[in-house]
Coordinates of C-alpha atoms in Angstrom, one line a residue:
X201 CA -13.8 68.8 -34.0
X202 CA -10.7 66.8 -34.3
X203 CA -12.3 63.7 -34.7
X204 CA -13.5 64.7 -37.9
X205 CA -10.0 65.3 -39.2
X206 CA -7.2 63.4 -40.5
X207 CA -4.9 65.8 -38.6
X208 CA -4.4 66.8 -34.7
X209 CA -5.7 70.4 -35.0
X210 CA -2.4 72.2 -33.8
X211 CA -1.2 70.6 -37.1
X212 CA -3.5 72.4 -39.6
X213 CA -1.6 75.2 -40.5
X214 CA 1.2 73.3 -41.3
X215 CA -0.5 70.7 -43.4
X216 CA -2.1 73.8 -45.7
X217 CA 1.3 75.2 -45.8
X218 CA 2.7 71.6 -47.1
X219 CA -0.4 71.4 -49.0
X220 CA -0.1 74.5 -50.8
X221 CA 3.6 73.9 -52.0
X222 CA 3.4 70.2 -52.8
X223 CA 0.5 70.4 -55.1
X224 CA 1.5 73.6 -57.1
X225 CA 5.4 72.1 -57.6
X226 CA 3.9 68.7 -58.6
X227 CA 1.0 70.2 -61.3
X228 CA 3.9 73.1 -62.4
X229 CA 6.2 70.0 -63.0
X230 CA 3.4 68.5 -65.1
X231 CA 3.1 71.8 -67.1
X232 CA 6.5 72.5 -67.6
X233 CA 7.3 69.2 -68.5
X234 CA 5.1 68.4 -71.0
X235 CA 5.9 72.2 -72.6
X236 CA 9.5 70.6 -73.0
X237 CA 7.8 67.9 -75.4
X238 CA 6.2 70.4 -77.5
X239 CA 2.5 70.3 -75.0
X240 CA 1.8 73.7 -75.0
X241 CA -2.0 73.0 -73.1
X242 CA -1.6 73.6 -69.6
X243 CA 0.8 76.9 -70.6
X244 CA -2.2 78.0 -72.7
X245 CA -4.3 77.9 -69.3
X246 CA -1.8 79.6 -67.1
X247 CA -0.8 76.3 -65.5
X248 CA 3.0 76.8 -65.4
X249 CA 3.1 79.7 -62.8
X250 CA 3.9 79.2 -58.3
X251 CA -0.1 80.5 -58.5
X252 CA -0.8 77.9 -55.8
X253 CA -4.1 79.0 -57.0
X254 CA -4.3 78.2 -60.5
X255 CA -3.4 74.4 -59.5
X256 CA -5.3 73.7 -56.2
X257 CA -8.5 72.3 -56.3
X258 CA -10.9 73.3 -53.1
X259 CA -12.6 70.4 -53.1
X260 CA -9.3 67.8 -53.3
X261 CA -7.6 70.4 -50.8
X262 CA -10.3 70.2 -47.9
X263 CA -10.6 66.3 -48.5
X264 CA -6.8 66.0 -47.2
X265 CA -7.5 67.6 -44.0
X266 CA -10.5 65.6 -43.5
X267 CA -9.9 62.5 -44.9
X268 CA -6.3 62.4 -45.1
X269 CA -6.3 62.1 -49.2
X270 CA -7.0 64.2 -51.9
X271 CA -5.7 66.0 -55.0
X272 CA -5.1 68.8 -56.8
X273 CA -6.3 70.8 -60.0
X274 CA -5.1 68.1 -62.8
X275 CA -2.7 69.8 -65.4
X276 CA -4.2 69.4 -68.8
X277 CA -2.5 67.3 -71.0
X278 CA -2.7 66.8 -74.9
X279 CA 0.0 63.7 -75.7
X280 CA -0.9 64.0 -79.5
X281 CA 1.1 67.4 -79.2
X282 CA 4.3 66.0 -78.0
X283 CA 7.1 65.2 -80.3
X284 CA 7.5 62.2 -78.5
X285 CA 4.1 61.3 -77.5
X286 CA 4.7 57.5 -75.4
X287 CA 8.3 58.7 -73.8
X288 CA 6.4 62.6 -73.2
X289 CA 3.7 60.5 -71.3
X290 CA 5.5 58.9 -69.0
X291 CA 7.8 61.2 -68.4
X292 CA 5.2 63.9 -67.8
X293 CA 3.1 61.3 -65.5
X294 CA 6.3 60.1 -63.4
X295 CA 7.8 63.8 -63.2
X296 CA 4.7 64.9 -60.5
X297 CA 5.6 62.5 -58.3
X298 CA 9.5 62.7 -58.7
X299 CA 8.5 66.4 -57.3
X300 CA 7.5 65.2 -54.4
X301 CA 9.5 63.2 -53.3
X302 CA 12.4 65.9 -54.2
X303 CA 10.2 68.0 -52.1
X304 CA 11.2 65.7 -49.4
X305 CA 14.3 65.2 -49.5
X306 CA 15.0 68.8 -49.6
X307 CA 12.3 69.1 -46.3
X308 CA 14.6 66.8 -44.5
X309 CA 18.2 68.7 -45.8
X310 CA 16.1 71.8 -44.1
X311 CA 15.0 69.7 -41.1
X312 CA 18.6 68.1 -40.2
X313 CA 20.1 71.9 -41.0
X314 CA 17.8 73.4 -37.9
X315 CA 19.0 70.5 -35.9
X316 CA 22.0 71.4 -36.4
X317 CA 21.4 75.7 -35.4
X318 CA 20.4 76.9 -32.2
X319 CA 17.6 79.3 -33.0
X320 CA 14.3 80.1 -31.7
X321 CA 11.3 77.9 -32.4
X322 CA 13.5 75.0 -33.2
X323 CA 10.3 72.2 -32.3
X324 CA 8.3 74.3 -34.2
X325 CA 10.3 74.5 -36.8
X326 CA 11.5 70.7 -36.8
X327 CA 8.1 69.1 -36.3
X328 CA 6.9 71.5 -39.7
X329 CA 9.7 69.8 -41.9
X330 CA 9.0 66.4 -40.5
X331 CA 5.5 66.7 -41.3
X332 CA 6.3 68.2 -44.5
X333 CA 8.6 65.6 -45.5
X334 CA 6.1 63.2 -44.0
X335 CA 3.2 64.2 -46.5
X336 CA 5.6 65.0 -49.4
X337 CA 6.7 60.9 -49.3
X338 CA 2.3 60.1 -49.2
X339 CA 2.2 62.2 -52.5
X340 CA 4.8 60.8 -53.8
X341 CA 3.6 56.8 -52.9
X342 CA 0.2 57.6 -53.6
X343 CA 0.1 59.1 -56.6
X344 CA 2.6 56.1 -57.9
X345 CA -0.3 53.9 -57.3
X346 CA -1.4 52.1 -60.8
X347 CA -5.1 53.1 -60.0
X348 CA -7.0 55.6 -61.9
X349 CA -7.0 58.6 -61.9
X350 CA -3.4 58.7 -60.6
X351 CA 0.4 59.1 -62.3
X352 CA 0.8 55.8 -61.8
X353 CA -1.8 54.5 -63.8
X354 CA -1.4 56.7 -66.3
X355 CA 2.3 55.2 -66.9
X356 CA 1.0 51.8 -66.6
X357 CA -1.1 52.8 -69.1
X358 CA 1.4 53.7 -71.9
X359 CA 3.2 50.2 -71.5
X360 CA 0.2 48.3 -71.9
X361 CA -0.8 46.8 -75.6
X362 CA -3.3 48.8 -77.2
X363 CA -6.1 46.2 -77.1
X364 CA -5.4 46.1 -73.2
X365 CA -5.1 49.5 -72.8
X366 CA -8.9 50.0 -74.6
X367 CA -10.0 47.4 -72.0
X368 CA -8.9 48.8 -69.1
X369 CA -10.3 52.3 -70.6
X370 CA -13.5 51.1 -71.0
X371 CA -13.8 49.9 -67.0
X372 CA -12.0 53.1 -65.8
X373 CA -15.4 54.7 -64.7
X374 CA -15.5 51.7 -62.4
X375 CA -11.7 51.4 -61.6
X376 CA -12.1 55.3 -59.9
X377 CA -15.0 54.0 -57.6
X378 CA -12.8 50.7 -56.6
X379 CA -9.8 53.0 -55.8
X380 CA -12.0 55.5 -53.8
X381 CA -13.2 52.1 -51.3
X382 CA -9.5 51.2 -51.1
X383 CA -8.4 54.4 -49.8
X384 CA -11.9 55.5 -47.8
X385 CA -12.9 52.6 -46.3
X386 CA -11.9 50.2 -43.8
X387 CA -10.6 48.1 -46.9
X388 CA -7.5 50.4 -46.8
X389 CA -6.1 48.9 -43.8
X390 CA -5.7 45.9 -45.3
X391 CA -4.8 47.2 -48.7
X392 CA -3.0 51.1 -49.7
X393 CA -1.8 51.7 -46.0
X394 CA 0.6 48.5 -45.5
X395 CA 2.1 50.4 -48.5
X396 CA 2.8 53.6 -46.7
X397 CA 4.1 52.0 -43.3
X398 CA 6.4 50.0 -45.1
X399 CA 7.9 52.5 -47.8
X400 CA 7.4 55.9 -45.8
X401 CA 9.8 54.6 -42.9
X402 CA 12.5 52.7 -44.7
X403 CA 12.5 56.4 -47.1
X404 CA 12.5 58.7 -44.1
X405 CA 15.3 56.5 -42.9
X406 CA 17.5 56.7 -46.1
X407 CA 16.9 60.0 -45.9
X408 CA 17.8 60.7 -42.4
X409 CA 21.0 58.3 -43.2
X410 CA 22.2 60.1 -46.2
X411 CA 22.1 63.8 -44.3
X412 CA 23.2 62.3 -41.0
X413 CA 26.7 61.4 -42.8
X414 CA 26.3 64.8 -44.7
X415 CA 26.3 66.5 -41.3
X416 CA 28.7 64.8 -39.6
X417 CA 31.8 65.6 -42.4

């Protein structure tokens, strides 16, 4: 059965537990965010609540495990109702990732604080924040991306000129197919993962550095 996961199976639980948390803090950051601009659309749908159910899609969810990438439920968003529709954009797009990547660097203040205690379970415990901070930092990387449907295109998007912007709009049907055989295929190795095994270690370094001198005053 393992081989048709993404995930040694003894890792599962902690992967939905990761799961769970990083999507509903990224799509709550959307909703809230965009609610500070005057975007009222996801609150109308319920969207800014720690529900991991209103914001996880089944589909995206099961696709991580498998696969190794997915997504969530996307947060509606209605730019047209922000009082600062370009700046409410961005900020909106860039803030689900920033989540993330918070996310992480909270999972390894937790991690380096249990290495620090003598309690039960401590490998348990320690390999669940490592993981956790490992997927947080693929969320964070991945949805940066400038590929549709992701954050990061959606910012490119806003900094493009308008006749660009309709040109790119009118391939984006296409663009999602192209960004599904860089990340599902053999294409990838070549492509998206020399991303993540060059920015995922030098972060989880920084990281480590930043706590290790928090730690050691």
């Amino acid at each position: 059965m393992e081989n048709f996961l993404a995930y040694p199976l003894q890792d599962i639980p902690y992967v939905i537990v990761t799961l769970l948390i990083a999507f509903t803090i990224h799509e709550l950051a959307h909703a809230w965010v965009a609610l500070l601009f005057g975007d009222d659309t996801a609150k109308n749908e319920g969207r800014i609540t720690f529900n991991p159910l209103k914001h996880v899609d089944p589909v995206g969810f099961i696709f991580v495990i498998i696969a190794g990438f997915g997504w969530a439920k996307p947060t509606p968003v209605s730019p047209y109702k922000m009082k600062h529709r370009k700046v409410g954009s961005v900020v909106v797009s860039l803030v689900g990732p920033v989540s993330n990547l918070l996310l992480a660097f909270v999972g390894m203040g937790l991690y380096f604080l249990f290495l620090q205690m003598d309690v039960g379970y401590s490998q348990t415990i320690l390999h669940f924040f490592n993981l956790f901070v490992y997927l947080n930092l693929v969320l964070f990387i991945f949805n940066l991306l400038p590929l549709p449907p992701l954050d990061g295109y959606q910012i490119l998007s806003e900094f493009l000129p308008l006749k660009w912007k309709l040109k790119v709009q009118a391939y984006e049907n296409y663009a999602l197919l192209f960004f599904l055989i860089l990340v599902i295929t053999p294409l990838s190795k070549y492509t998206i993962s020399p991303i993540f095994n060059t920015l995922i270690p030098w972060m989880t370094g920084e990281m480590a550095s930043f706590y290790y001198f928090f730690f050691q005053i």
